[in-house]
Coordinates of C-alpha atoms in Angstrom, one line a residue:
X24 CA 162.2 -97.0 -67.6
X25 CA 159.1 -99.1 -68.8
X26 CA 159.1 -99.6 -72.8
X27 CA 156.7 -101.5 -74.7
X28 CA 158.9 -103.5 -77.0
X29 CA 156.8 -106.3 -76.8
X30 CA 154.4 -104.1 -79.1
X31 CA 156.8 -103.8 -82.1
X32 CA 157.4 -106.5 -84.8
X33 CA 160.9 -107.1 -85.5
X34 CA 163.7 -105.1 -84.6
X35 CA 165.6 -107.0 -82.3
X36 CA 168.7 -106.0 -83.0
X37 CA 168.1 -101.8 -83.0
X38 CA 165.7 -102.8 -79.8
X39 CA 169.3 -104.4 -78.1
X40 CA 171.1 -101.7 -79.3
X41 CA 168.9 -99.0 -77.9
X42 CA 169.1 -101.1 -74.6
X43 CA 172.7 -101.1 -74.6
X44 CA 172.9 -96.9 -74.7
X45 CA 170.0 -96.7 -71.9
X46 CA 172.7 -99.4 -69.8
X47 CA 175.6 -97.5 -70.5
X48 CA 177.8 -96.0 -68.3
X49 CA 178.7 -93.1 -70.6
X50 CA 177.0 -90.4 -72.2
X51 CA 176.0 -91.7 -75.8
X52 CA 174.7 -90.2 -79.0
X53 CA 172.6 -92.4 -80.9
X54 CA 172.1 -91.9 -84.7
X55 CA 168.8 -93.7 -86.2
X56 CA 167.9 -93.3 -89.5
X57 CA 166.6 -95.2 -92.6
X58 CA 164.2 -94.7 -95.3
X59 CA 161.0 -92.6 -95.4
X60 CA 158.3 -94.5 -93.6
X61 CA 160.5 -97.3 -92.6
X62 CA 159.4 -96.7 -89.1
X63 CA 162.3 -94.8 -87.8
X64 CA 160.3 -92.7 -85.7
X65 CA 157.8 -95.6 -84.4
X66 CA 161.0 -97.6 -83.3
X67 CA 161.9 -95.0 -80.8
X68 CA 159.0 -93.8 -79.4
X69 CA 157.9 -97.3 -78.4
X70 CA 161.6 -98.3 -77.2
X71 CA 161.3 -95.6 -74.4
X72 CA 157.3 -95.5 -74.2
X73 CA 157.7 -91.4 -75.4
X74 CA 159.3 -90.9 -71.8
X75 CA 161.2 -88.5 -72.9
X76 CA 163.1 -85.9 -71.0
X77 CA 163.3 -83.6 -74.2
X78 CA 161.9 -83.9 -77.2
X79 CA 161.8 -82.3 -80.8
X80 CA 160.6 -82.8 -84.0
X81 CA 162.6 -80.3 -86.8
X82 CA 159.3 -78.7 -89.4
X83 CA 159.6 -79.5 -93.4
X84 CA 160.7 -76.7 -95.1
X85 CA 160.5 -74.0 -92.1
X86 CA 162.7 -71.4 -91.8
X87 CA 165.4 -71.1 -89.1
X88 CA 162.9 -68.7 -86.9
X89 CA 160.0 -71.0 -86.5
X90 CA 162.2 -74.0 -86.0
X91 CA 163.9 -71.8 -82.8
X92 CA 160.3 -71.1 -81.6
X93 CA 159.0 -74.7 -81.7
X94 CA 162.3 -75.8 -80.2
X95 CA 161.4 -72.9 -77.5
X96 CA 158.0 -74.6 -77.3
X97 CA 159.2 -77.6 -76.2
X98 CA 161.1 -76.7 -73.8
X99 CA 158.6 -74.7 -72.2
X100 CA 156.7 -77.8 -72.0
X101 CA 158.9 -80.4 -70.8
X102 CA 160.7 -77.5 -68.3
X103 CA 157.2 -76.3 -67.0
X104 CA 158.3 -72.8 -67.8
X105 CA 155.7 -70.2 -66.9
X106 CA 156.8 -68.3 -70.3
X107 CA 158.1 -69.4 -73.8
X108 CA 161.8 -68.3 -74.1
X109 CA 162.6 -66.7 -77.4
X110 CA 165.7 -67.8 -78.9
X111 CA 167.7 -66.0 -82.2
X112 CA 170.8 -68.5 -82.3
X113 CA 170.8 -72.6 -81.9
X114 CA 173.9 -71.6 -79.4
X115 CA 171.3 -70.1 -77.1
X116 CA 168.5 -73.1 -77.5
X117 CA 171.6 -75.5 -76.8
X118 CA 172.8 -73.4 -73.3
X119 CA 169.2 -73.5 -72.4
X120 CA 168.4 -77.4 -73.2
X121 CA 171.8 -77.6 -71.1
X122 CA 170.0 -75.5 -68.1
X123 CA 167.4 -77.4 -68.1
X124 CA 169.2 -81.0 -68.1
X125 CA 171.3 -79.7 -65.4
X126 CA 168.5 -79.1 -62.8
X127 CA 167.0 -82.8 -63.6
X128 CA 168.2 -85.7 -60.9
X129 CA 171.7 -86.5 -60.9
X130 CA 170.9 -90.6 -60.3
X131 CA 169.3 -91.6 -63.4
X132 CA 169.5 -91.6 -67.4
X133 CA 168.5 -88.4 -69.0
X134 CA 167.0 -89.4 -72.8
X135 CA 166.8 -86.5 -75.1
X136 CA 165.4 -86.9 -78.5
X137 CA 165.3 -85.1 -81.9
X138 CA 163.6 -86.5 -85.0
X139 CA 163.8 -85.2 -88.0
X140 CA 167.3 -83.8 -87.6
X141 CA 168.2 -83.0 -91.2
X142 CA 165.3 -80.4 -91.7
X143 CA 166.4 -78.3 -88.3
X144 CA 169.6 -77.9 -90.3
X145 CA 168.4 -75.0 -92.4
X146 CA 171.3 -72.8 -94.7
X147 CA 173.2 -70.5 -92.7
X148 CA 171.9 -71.6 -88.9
X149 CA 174.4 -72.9 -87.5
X150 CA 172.6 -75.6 -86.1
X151 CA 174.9 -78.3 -86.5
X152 CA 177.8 -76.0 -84.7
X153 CA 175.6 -75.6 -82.4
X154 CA 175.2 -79.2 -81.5
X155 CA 178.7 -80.1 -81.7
X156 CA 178.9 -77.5 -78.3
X157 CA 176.5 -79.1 -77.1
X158 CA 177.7 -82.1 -77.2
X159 CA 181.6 -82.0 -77.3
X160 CA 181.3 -78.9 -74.6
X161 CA 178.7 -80.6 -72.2
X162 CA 176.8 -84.1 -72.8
X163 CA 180.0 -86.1 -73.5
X164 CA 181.6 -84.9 -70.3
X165 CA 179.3 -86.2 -68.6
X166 CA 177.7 -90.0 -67.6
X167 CA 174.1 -89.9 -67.9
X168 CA 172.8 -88.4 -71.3
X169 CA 171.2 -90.1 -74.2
X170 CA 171.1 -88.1 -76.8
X171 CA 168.8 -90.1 -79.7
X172 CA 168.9 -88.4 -83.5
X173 CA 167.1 -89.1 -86.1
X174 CA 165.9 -88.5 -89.6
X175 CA 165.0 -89.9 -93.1
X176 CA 167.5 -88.0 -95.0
X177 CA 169.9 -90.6 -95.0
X178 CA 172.8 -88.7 -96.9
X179 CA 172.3 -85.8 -94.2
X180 CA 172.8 -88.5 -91.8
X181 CA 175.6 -89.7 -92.8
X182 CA 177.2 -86.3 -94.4
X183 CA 176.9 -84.5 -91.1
X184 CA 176.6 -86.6 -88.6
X185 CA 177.9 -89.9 -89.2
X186 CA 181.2 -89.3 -91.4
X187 CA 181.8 -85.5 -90.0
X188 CA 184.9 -84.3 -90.8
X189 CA 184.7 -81.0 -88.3
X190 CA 184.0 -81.2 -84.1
X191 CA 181.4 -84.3 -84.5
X192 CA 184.3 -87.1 -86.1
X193 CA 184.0 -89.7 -84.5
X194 CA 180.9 -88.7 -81.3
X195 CA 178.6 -91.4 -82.4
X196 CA 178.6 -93.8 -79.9
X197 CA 175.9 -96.0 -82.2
X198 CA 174.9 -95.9 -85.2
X199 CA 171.5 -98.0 -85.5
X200 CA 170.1 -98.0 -89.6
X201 CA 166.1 -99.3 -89.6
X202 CA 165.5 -101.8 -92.7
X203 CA 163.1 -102.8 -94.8
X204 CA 160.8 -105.6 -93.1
X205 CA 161.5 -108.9 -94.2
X206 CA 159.0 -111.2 -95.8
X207 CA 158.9 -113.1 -91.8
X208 CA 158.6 -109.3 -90.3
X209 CA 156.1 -108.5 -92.9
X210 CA 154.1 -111.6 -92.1
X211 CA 154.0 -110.6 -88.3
X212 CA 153.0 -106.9 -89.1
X213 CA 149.7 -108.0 -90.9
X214 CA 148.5 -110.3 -88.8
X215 CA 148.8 -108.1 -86.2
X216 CA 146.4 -105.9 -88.4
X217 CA 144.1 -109.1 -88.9
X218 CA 145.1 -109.5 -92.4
X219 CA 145.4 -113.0 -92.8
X220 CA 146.3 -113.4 -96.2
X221 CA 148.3 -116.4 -97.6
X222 CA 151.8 -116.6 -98.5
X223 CA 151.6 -115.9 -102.1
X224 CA 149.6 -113.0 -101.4
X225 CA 151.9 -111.7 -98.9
X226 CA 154.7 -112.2 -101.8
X227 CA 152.7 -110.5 -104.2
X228 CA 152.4 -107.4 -102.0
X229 CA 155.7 -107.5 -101.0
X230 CA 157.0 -107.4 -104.9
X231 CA 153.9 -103.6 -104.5
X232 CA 155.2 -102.5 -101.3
X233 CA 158.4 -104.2 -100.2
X234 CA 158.9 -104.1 -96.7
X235 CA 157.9 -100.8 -95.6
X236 CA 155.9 -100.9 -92.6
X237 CA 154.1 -97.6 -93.2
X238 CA 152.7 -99.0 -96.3
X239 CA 151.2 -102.1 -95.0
X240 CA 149.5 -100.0 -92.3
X241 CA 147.2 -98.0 -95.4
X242 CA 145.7 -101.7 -96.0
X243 CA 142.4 -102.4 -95.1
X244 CA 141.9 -105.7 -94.0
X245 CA 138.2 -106.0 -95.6
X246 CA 139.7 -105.6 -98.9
X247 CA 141.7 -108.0 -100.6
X248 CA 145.4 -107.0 -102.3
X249 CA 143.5 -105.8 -105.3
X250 CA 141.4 -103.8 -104.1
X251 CA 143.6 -101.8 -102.0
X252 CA 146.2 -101.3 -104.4
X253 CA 143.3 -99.9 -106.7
X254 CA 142.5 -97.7 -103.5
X255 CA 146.0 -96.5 -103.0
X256 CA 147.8 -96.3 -106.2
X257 CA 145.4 -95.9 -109.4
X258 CA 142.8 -93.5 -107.3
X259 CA 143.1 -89.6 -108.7
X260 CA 144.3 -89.2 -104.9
X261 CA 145.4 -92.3 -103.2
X262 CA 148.3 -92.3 -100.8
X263 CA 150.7 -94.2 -102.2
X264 CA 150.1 -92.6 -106.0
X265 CA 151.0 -89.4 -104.4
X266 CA 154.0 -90.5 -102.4
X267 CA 156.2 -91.2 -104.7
X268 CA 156.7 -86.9 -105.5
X269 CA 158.0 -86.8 -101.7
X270 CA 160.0 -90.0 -101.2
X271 CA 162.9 -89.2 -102.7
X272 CA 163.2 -85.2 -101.7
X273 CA 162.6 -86.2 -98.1
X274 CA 165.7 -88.5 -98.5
X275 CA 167.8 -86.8 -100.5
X276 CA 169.6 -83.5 -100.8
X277 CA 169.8 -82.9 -105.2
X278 CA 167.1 -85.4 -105.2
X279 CA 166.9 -85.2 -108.9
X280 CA 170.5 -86.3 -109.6
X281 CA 169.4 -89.7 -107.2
X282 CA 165.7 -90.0 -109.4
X283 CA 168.1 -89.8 -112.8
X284 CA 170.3 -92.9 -111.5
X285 CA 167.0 -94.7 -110.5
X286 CA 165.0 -94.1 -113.4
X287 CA 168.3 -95.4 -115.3
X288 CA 168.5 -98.6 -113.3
X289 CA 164.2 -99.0 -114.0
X290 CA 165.0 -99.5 -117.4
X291 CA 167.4 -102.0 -117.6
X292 CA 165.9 -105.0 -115.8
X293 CA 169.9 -106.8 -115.2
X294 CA 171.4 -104.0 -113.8
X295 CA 174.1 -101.8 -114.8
X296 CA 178.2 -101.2 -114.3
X297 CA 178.8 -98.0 -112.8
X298 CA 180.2 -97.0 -116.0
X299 CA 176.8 -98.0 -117.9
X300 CA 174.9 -95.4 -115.2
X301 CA 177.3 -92.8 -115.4
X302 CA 176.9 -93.1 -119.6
X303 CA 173.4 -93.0 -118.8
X304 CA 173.0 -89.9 -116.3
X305 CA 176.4 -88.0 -117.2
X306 CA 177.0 -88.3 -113.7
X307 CA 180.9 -89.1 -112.9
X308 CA 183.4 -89.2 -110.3
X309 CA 182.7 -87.6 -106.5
X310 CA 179.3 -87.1 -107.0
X311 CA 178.1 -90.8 -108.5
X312 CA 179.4 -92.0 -106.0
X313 CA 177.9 -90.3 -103.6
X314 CA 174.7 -91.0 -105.1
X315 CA 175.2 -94.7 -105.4
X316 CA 176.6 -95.5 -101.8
X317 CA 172.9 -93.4 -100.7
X318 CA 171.0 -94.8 -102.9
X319 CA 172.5 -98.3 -101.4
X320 CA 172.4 -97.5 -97.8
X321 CA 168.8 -96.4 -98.2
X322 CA 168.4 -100.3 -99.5
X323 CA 167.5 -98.6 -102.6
X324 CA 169.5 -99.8 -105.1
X325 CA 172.0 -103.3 -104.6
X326 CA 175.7 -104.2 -105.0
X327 CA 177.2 -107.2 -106.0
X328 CA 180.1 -108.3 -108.2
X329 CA 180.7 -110.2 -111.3
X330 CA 182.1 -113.6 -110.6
X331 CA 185.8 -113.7 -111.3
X332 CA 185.7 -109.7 -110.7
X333 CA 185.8 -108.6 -107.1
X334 CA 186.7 -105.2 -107.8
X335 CA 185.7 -104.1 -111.0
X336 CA 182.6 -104.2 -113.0
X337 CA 180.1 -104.4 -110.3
X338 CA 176.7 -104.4 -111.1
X339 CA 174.1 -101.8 -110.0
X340 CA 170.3 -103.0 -109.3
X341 CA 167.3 -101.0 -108.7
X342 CA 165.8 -103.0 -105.7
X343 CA 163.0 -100.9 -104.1
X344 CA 159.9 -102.4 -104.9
X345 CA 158.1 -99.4 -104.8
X346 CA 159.9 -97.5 -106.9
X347 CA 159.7 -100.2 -109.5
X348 CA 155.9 -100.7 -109.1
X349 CA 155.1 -96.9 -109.7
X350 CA 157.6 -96.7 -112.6
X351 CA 156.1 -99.6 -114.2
X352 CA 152.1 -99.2 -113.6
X353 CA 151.5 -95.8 -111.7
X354 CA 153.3 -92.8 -113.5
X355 CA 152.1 -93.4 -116.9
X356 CA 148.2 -94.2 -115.8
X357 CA 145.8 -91.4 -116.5
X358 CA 144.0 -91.4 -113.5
X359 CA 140.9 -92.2 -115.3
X360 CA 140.3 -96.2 -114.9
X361 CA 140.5 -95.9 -110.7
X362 CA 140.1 -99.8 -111.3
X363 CA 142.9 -100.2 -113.5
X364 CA 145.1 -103.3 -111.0
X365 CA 142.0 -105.1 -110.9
X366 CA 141.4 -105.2 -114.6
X367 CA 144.8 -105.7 -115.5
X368 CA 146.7 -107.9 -112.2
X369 CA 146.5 -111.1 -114.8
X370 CA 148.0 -109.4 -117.6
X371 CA 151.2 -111.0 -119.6
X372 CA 152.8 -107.5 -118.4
X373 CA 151.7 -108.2 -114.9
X374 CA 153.2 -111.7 -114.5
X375 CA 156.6 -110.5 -116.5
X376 CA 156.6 -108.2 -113.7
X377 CA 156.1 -110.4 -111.3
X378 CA 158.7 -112.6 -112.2
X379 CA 161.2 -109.9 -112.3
X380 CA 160.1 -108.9 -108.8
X381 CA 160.4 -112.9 -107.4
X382 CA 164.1 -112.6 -108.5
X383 CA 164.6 -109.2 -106.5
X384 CA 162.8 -110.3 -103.4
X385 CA 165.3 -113.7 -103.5
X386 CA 168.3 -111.5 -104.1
X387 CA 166.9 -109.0 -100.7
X388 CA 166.9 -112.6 -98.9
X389 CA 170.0 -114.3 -99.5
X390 CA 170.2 -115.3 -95.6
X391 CA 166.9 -117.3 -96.2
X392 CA 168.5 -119.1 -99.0
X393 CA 171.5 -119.7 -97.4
X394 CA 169.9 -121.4 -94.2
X395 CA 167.7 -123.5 -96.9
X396 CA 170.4 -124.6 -98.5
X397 CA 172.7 -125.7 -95.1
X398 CA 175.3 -123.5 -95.9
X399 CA 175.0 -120.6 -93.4
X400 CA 178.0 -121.7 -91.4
X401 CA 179.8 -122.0 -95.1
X402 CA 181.8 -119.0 -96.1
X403 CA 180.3 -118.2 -99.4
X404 CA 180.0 -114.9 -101.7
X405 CA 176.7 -114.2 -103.9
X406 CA 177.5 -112.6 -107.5
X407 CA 176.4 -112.4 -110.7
X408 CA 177.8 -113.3 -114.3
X409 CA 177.7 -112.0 -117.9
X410 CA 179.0 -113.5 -121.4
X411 CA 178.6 -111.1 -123.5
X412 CA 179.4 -111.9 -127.2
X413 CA 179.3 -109.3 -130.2
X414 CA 177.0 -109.1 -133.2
X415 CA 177.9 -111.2 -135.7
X416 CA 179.7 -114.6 -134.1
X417 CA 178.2 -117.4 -133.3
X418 CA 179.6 -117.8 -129.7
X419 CA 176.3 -118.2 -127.8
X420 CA 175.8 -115.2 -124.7
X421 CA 175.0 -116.7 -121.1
X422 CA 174.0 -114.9 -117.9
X423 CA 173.5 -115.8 -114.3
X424 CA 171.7 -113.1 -112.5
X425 CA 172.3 -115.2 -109.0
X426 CA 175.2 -117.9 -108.1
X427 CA 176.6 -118.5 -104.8
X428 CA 180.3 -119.3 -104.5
X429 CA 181.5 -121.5 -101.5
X430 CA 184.2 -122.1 -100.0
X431 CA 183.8 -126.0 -100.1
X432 CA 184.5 -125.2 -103.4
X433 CA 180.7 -125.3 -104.8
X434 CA 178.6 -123.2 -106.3
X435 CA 174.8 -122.7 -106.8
X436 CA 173.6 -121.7 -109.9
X437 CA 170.2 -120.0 -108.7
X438 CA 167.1 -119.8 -110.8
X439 CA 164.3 -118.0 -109.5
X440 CA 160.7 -118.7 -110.7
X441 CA 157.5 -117.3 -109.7
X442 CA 154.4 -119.4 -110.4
X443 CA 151.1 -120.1 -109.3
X444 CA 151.7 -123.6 -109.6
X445 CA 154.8 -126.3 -109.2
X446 CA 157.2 -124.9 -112.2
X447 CA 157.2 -127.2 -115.1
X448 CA 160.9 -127.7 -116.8
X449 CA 160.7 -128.3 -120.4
X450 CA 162.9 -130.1 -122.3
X451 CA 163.9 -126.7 -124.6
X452 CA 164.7 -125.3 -121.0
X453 CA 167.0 -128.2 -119.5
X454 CA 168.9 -127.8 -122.8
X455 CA 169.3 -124.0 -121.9
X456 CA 170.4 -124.8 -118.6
X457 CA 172.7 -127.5 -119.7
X458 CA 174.8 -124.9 -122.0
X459 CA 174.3 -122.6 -119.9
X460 CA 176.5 -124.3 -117.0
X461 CA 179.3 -125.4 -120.3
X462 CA 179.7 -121.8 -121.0
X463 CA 179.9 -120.7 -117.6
X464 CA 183.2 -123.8 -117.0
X465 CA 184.5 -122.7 -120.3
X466 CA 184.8 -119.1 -119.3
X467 CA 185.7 -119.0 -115.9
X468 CA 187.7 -122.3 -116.0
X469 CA 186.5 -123.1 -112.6
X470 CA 187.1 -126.8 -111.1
X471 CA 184.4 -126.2 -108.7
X472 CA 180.9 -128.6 -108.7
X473 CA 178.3 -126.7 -110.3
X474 CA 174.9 -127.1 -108.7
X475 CA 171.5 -126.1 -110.6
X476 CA 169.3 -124.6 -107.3
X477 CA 166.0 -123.7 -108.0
X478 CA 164.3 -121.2 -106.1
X479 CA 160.3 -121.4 -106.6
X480 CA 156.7 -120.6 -105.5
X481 CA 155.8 -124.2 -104.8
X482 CA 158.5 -126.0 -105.8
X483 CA 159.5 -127.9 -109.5
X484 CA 157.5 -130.3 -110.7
X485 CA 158.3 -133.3 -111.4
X486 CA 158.8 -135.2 -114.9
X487 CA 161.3 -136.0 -117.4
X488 CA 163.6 -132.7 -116.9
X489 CA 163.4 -132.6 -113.5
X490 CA 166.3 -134.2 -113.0
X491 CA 169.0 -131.3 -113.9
X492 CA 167.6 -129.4 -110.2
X493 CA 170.1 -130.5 -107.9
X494 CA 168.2 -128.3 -104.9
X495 CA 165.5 -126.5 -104.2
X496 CA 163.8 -123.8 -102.1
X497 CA 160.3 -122.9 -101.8
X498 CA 159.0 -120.0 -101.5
X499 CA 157.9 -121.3 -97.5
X500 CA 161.8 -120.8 -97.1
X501 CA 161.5 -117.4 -97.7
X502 CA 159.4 -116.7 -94.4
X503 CA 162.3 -117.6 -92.3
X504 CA 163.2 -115.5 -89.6

């Protein structure tokens, strides 16, 4: 089969894991999902060059009836059936598919794909029963089918297909999730487009947009950032103003119960226990937990754990840049200045932002750091800490939203800085960072060396304090593969 992979940006690994199905000598189902607009969809499609022997995409929102006759559609095409079969049950679509495959060449791989999977699974149709027959009754029993899935509605994904409990436990032969672009994939995609911005730029649409490949593709390259995040976010009708009502029903079955943990975590910049979320949404037990192992495997939300506390106390943080960037500038504009980022991106509100953002895009590229640093081969764990002291004492509160614990018994105390210039260290600020590093030795009693790394734009400058930065990496570092 020809493919086009030298077309995509990125996606080595799903690309060899894709190859390894087409190579196998087994039947194989093939789960690929991800976030809306991740490219999910693209990733396929270019993989096999839309050679498909059966495709189908499910409708939004269609009833069980239209979704049969579509499927029938489909198969009239790809079958070169004179007339369009009508189908009542998903039991009858499948024994037909089946039909169909059977009458195809025995010496070669037969690649069936269905995108949007979660919305041909509408109440009472049976449709997932139907597959499992399908599947369990016919394709595994055979050597030459590869049956592709996917869908942006990761918890049907993984509810129905991925963790099944009934017929389906345990069929998925591979289970490929699409990510986020890195800041390196993201640097690759827009050039491609003949967007030649700079680095910082690219960082400061990255802290907008994150990584989502969809999004970069609504940029037009004769604007600059500012302009088109005017055009697409603060216009009565841009697209990415109005996306935000269908990201989260798209991916999310209760949506609402996922937008209250997300607008929780919005509002507390530092993150939040799982107790302080469930205080906060009056969700508990089964069902926050559902929504926070979603909400993380959509690379919505992060994970990590308090140093000194593997299992407990783990903090929660909101880490898709999008979300963040509507919360904080896009739902509560009017509509009315359709200029608004351009008359505001140099705002004391916009650089706080920004700062906050440089810190989350650090935290989604611990590898980066890592490989900076020379410690990639080092086994090493990245967590956070809290002091927190009560009203009234004079015991001073400390907090390291970053450090890296080695096991050649170091660890880097990250600061994160975001600047348009080399960051200055005052002397007010080496004192901070001075007691800051007594408290943390005081209340962990560790014995390990403490290192002060500073993670920056364009590096620290240098002068009297400079001296309590024991290493560095630059924002270049960032744009490592």
């Amino acid at each position: 089969m020809v493919t086009k992979n030298d077309m995509m940006i990125g996606r080595e690994r799903e690309k060899a894991e894709l190859q390894r199905s087409l190579e196998s000598d087994r039947s194989e189902f093939v789960i690929v999902y991800g976030r809306r607009r991740v490219g999910k969809t693209y990733l396929v499609d270019q993989f096999f060059n839309r050679s498909y022997d059966f495709s189908f995409v499910g409708g939004h929102r269609l009833p069980k009836t239209r979704q049969l006759r579509n499927f029938a559609k489909s198969l009239k095409k790809y079958a070169n059936l004179k007339q369009m079969p009508v189908f009542h049950e998903w039991f009858d679509a499948f024994d037909a598919l089946e039909e169909y495959l059977e009458s195809l060449p025995d010496d070669r791989r037969k690649v069936i794909f269905f995108d949007e999977m979660p919305w041909i699974d509408t109440p009472h149709s049976e449709f997932v029963d139907a597959l499992e027959m399908f599947w369990n009754g016919w394709a595994a029993r055979r050597s030459d089918i590869v049956f592709v899935a996917s869908g942006s509605s990761t918890s049907w994904m993984v509810d129905k297909i991925v963790e099944n409990q009934g017929g389906l436990h345990g069929r998925v032969t591979n289970n490929i999730y699409v990510r986020p672009f890195t800041l390196y994939e993201t640097e690759q995609y827009l050039h491609s487009r003949n967007i030649n911005w700079d680095r910082y730029q690219i960082v400061q649409a990255y802290m907008v947009i994150g990584g989502i490949p969809f999004y970069y593709s609504l940029l037009d390259p004769r604007e600059s950032l500012v302009q088109n995040i005017d055009r697409l976010f603060f216009r009565k009708n841009g697209e990415l103003r109005t996306e935000f009502e269908e990201l989260y029903n798209a991916l999310f079955t209760h949506s609402e119960k996922y937008v209250s943990v997300v607008r929780a975590l919005n509002a507390v910049r530092d993150g939040m226990t799982r107790d302080e979320i469930s205080k906060a949404t009056s969700l508990k037990d089964a069902v926050l937990t559902n929504v926070l192992r979603n909400l993380e495997r959509c690379d919505f939300i992060i994970r990590y754990s308090q140093y000194g506390n593997k299992t407990k106390g783990a903090i929660y943080r909101l880490v898709d840049f999008y979300t963040l960037f509507y919360y904080r500038f896009v739902e509560s504009h009017n509509g009315k200045d359709e200029q608004w980022w351009s008359h505001h991106f140099q705002s004391h509100s916009v650089e706080s932002w920004q700062g906050m953002s440089f810190e989350l895009i650090c935290l989604t590229h611990l590898d980066q750091i890592k490989r900076r640093l020379g410690i990639s081969g080092i086994a090493a764990e990245a967590s956070s800490w809290r002091n927190a002291v009560s009203k009234g004492t004079d015991e001073k509160g400390a907090q390291i939203d970053l450090l890296i614990d080695r096991a050649d018994r170091i660890i880097n105390l990250c600061e994160m800085k975001f600047s348009v210039n080399p960051y200055v260290i005052s002397k007010d600020y080496e004192q901070t960072l001075r007691l800051r590093m007594a408290i943390f030795k005081e209340k962990t009693n560790t014995r390990k060396s403490l290192v002060n790394t500073f993670v920056t734009t364009f590096g620290v400058a240098n002068g009297i304090h400079h001296s309590i930065v024991d290493s560095e990496v630059l924002m270049e570092d960032l744009f490592e593969p």
